[in-house]
GROMACS .gro file of C-alpha atoms in nm:
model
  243
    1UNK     CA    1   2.318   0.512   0.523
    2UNK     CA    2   2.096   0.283   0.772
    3UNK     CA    3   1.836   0.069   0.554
    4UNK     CA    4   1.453   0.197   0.675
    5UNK     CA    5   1.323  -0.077   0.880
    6UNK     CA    6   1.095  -0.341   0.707
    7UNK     CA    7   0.733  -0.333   0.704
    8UNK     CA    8   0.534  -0.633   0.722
    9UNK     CA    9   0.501  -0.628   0.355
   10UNK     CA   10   0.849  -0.641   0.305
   11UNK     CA   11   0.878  -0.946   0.569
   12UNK     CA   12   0.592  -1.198   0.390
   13UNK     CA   13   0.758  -1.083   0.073
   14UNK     CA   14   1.132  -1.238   0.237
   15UNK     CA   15   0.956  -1.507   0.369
   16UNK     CA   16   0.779  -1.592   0.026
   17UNK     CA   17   1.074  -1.589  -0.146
   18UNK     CA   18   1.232  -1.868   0.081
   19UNK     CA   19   0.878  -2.065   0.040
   20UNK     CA   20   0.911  -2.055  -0.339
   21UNK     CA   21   1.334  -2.119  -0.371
   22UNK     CA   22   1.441  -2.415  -0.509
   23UNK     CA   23   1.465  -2.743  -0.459
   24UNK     CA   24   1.147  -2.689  -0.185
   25UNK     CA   25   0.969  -2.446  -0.354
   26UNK     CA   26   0.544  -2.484  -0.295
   27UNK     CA   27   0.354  -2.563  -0.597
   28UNK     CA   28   0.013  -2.583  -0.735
   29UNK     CA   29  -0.052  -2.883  -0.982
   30UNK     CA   30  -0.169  -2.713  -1.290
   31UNK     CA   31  -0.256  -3.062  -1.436
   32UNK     CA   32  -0.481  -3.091  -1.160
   33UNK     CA   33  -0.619  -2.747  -1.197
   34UNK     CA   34  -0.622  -2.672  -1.538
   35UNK     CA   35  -0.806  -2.327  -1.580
   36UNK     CA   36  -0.518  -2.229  -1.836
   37UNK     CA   37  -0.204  -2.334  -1.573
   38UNK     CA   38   0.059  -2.510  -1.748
   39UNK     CA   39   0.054  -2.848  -1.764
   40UNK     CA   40   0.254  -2.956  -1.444
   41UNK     CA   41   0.409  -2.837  -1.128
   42UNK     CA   42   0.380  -2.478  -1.092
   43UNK     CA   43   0.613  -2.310  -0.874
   44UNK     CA   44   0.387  -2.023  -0.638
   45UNK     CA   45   0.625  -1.731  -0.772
   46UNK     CA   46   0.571  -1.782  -1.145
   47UNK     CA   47   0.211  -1.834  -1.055
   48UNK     CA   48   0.224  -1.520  -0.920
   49UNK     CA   49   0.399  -1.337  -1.242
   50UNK     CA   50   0.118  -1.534  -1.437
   51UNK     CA   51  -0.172  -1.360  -1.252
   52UNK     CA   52  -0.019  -1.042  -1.276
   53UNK     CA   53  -0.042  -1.022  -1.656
   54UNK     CA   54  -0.360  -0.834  -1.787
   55UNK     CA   55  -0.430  -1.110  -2.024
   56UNK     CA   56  -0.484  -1.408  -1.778
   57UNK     CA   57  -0.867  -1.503  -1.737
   58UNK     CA   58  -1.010  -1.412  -1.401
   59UNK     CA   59  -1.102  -1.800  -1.424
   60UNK     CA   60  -0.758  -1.916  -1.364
   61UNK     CA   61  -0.674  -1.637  -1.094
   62UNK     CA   62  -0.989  -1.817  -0.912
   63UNK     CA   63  -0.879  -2.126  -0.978
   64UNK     CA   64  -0.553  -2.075  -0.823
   65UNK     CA   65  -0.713  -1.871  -0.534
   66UNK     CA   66  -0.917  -2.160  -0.426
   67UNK     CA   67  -0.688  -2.393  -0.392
   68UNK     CA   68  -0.433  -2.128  -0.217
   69UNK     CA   69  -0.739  -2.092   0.064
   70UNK     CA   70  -0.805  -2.480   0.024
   71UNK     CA   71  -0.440  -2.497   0.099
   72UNK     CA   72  -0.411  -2.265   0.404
   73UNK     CA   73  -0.684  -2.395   0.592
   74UNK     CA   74  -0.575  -2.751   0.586
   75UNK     CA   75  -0.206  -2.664   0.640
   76UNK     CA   76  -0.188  -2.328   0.798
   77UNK     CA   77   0.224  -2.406   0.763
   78UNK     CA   78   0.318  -2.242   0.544
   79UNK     CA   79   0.023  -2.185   0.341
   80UNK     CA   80  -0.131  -1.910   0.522
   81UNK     CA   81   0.228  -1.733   0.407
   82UNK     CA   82   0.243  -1.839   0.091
   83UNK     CA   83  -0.138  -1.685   0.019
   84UNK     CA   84   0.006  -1.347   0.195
   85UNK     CA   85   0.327  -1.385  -0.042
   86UNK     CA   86   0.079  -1.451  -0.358
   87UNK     CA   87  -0.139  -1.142  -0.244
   88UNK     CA   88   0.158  -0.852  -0.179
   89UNK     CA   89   0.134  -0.745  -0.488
   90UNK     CA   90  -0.182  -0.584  -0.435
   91UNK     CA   91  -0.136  -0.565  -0.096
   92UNK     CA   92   0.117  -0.342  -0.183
   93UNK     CA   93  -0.105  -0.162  -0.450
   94UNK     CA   94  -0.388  -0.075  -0.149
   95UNK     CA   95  -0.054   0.058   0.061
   96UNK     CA   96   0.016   0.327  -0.252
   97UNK     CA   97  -0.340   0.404  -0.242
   98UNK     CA   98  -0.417   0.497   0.116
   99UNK     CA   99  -0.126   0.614   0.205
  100UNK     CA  100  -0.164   0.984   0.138
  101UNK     CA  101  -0.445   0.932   0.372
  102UNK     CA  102  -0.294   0.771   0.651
  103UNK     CA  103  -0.150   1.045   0.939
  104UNK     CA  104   0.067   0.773   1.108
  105UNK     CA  105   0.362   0.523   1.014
  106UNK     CA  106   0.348   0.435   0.718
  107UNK     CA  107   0.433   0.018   0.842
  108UNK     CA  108   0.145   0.077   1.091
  109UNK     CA  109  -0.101   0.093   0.774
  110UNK     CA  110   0.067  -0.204   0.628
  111UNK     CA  111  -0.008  -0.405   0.954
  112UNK     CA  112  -0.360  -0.334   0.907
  113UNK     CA  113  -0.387  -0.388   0.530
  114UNK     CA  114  -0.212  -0.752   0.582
  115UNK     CA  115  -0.417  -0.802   0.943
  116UNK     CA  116  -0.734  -0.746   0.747
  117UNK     CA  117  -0.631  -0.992   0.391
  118UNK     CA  118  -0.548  -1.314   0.677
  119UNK     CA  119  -0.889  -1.215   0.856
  120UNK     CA  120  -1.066  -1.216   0.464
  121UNK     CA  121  -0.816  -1.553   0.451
  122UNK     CA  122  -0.980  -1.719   0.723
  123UNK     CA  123  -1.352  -1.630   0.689
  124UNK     CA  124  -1.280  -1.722   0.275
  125UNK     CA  125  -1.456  -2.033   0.132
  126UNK     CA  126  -1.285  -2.225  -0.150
  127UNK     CA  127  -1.634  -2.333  -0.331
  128UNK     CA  128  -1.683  -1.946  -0.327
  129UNK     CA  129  -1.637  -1.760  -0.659
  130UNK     CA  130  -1.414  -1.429  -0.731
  131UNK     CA  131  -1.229  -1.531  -0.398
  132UNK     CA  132  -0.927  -1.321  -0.506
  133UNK     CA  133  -1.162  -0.977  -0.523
  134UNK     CA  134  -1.330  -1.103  -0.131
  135UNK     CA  135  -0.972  -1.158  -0.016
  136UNK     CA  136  -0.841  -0.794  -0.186
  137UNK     CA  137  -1.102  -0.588  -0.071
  138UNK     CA  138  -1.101  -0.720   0.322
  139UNK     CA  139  -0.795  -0.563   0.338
  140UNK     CA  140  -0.873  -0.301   0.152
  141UNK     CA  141  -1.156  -0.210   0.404
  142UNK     CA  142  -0.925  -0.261   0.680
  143UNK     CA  143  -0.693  -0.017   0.570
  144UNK     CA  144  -0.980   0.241   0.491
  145UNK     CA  145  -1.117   0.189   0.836
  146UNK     CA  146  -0.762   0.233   0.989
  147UNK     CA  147  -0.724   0.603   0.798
  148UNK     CA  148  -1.048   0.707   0.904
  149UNK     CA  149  -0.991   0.596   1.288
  150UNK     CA  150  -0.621   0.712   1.279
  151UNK     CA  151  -0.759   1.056   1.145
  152UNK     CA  152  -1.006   1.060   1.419
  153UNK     CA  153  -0.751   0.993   1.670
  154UNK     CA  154  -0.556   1.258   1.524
  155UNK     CA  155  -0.849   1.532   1.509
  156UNK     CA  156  -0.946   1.470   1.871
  157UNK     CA  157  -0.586   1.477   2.006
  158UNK     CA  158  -0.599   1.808   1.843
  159UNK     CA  159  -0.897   1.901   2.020
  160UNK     CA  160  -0.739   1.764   2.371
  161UNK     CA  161  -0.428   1.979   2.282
  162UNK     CA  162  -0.634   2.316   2.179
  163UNK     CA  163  -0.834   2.255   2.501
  164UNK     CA  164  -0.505   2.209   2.751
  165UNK     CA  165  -0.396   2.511   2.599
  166UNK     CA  166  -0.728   2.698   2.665
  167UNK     CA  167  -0.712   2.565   3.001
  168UNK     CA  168  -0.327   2.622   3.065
  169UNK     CA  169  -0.375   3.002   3.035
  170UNK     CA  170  -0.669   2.964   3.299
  171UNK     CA  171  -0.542   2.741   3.581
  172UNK     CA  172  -0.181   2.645   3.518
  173UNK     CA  173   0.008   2.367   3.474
  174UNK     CA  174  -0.095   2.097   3.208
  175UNK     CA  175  -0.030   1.805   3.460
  176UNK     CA  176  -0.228   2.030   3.762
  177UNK     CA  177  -0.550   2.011   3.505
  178UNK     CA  178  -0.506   1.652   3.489
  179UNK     CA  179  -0.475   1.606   3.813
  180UNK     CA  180  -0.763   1.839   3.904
  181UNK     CA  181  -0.994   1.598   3.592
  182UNK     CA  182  -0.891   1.273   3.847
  183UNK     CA  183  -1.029   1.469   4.185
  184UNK     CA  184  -1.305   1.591   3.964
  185UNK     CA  185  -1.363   1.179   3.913
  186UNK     CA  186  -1.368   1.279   3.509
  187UNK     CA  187  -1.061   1.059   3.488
  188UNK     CA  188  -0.919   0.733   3.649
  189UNK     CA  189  -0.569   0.769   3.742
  190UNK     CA  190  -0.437   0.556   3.495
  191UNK     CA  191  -0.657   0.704   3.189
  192UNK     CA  192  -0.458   1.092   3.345
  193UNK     CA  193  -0.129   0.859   3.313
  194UNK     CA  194  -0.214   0.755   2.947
  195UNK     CA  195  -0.300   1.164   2.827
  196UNK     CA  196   0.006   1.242   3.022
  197UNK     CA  197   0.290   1.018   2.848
  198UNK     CA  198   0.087   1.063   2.495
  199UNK     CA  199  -0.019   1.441   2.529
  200UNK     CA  200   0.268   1.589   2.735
  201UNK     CA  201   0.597   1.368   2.680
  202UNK     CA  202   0.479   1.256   2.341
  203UNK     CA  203   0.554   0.935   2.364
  204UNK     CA  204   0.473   0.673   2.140
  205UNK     CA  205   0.177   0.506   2.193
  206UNK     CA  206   0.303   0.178   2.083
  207UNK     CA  207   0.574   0.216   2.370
  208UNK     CA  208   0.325   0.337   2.626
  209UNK     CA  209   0.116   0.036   2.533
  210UNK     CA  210   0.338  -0.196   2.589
  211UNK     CA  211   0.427  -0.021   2.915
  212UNK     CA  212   0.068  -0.060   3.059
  213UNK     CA  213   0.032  -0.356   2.940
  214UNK     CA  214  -0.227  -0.309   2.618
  215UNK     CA  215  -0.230  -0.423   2.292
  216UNK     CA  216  -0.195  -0.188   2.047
  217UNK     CA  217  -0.567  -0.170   1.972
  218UNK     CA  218  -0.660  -0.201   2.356
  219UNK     CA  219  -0.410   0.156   2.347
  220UNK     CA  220  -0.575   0.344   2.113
  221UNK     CA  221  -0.936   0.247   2.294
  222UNK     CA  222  -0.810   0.345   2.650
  223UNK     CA  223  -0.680   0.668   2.550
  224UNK     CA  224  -0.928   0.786   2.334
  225UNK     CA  225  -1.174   0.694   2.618
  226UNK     CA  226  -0.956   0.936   2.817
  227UNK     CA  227  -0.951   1.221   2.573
  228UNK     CA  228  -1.352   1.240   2.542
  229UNK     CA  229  -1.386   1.258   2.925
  230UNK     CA  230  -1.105   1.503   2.926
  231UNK     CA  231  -1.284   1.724   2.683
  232UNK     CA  232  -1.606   1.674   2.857
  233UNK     CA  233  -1.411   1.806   3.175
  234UNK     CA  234  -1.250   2.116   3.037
  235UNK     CA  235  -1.584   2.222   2.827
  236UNK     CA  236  -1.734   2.258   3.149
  237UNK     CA  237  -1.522   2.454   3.296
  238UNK     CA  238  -1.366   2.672   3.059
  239UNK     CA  239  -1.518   3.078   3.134
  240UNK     CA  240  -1.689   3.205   2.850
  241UNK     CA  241  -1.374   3.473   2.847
  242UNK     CA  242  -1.135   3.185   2.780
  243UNK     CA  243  -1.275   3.194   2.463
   0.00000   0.00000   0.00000
């Protein structure tokens, strides 16, 4: 049986394991620190395990958090990785949560849930308190906003579909209404070329991104762009005994 293929997740938590193996592994100097660290060079991974237990004070989880985004702002490499490696656990923990409300690919919503704890990463301050709960809940939000736009997206390419279909029993051919939307000037040619591959050959937008030459966000702009004007087009011109 073929392995499913890694989500980001499962990458930082590969790549954190290489920061954190011996002889190299990245430290934090609980000397230094204190805030109920032991005593001397603490290797990041059984920082991490140390966190994780209910009975450690939120003062040494700040501690440590400050001086992980102390860390990746002076050296980006490979601190910015070994902060993403220190924060998958809950990382992970927001995944299990929002998935049952994410419509899409499941490593899609982990791409937004890590995009939005390295944006939280860089806008963090390390003479902030509770940085750990800033950095957790940016990509918390992210996620959340990613469910509600990918349920959106999902609702309104329902819509475009129920309207085709409307339409489809009126005047014909899918690609002829279309085509009639760019001569109406509802659509550019390359918005009808975006409904087309998405709507018609459902393709994967990812793919037909990288086809035109978007980025994946860019993508999901352009074509839902396409499907409002689309909409707009057919709800004009759909006869009342369409209905």
């Amino acid at each position: 049986m073929q392995d499913r293929a890694l989500s980001c997740l499962d990458v930082v938590e590969r790549r954190f394991a290489e920061l954190t193996t011996f002889p190299n592994a990245l430290a934090l100097d609980g000397v230094r620190l204190g805030c109920g660290l032991p005593a001397r060079l603490e290797p990041l991974d059984e920082i991490r395990v140390l966190l994780l237990k209910r009975q450690t004070a939120w003062l040494t989880k700040d501690a440590v958090w400050k001086e992980l985004v102390r860390h990746a702002h002076a050296e980006p490499e490979p601190w910015i990785m070994a902060a993403a490696g220190m924060m998958v656990p809950g990382l992970k923990h927001i995944a299990g949560k929002l998935n049952p409300r994410y419509p899409g690919d499941k490593a899609d919503l982990d791409s937004e849930i890590l995009e939005g704890f390295l944006q939280a990463l860089d806008l963090a301050e390390d003479d902030q308190s509770k940085v750990y709960s800033q950095l957790y809940y940016g990509a918390f939000r992210k996620g959340h906003e990613a469910c509600n736009r990918e349920s959106r997206l999902r609702r309104q390419n329902t819509a475009v579909d129920d309207a085709i279909g409307i339409r489809r029993k009126v005047n014909g051919h899918p690609d002829l209404i279309l085509a009639d939307a760019v001569l109406g000037s509802a659509l550019t040619e390359e918005q009808a070329g975006l409904l087309s591959a998405v709507h018609l050959d459902g393709e994967n937008r990812h793919v037909v991104a990288g086809r035109c030459g978007l980025s994946r966000y860019g993508c999901q702009e352009e074509l839902a762009r396409a499907e409002r004007k689309l909409l707009g087009f057919l709800n004009d011109r759909i006869p009342d005994s369409a209905a």
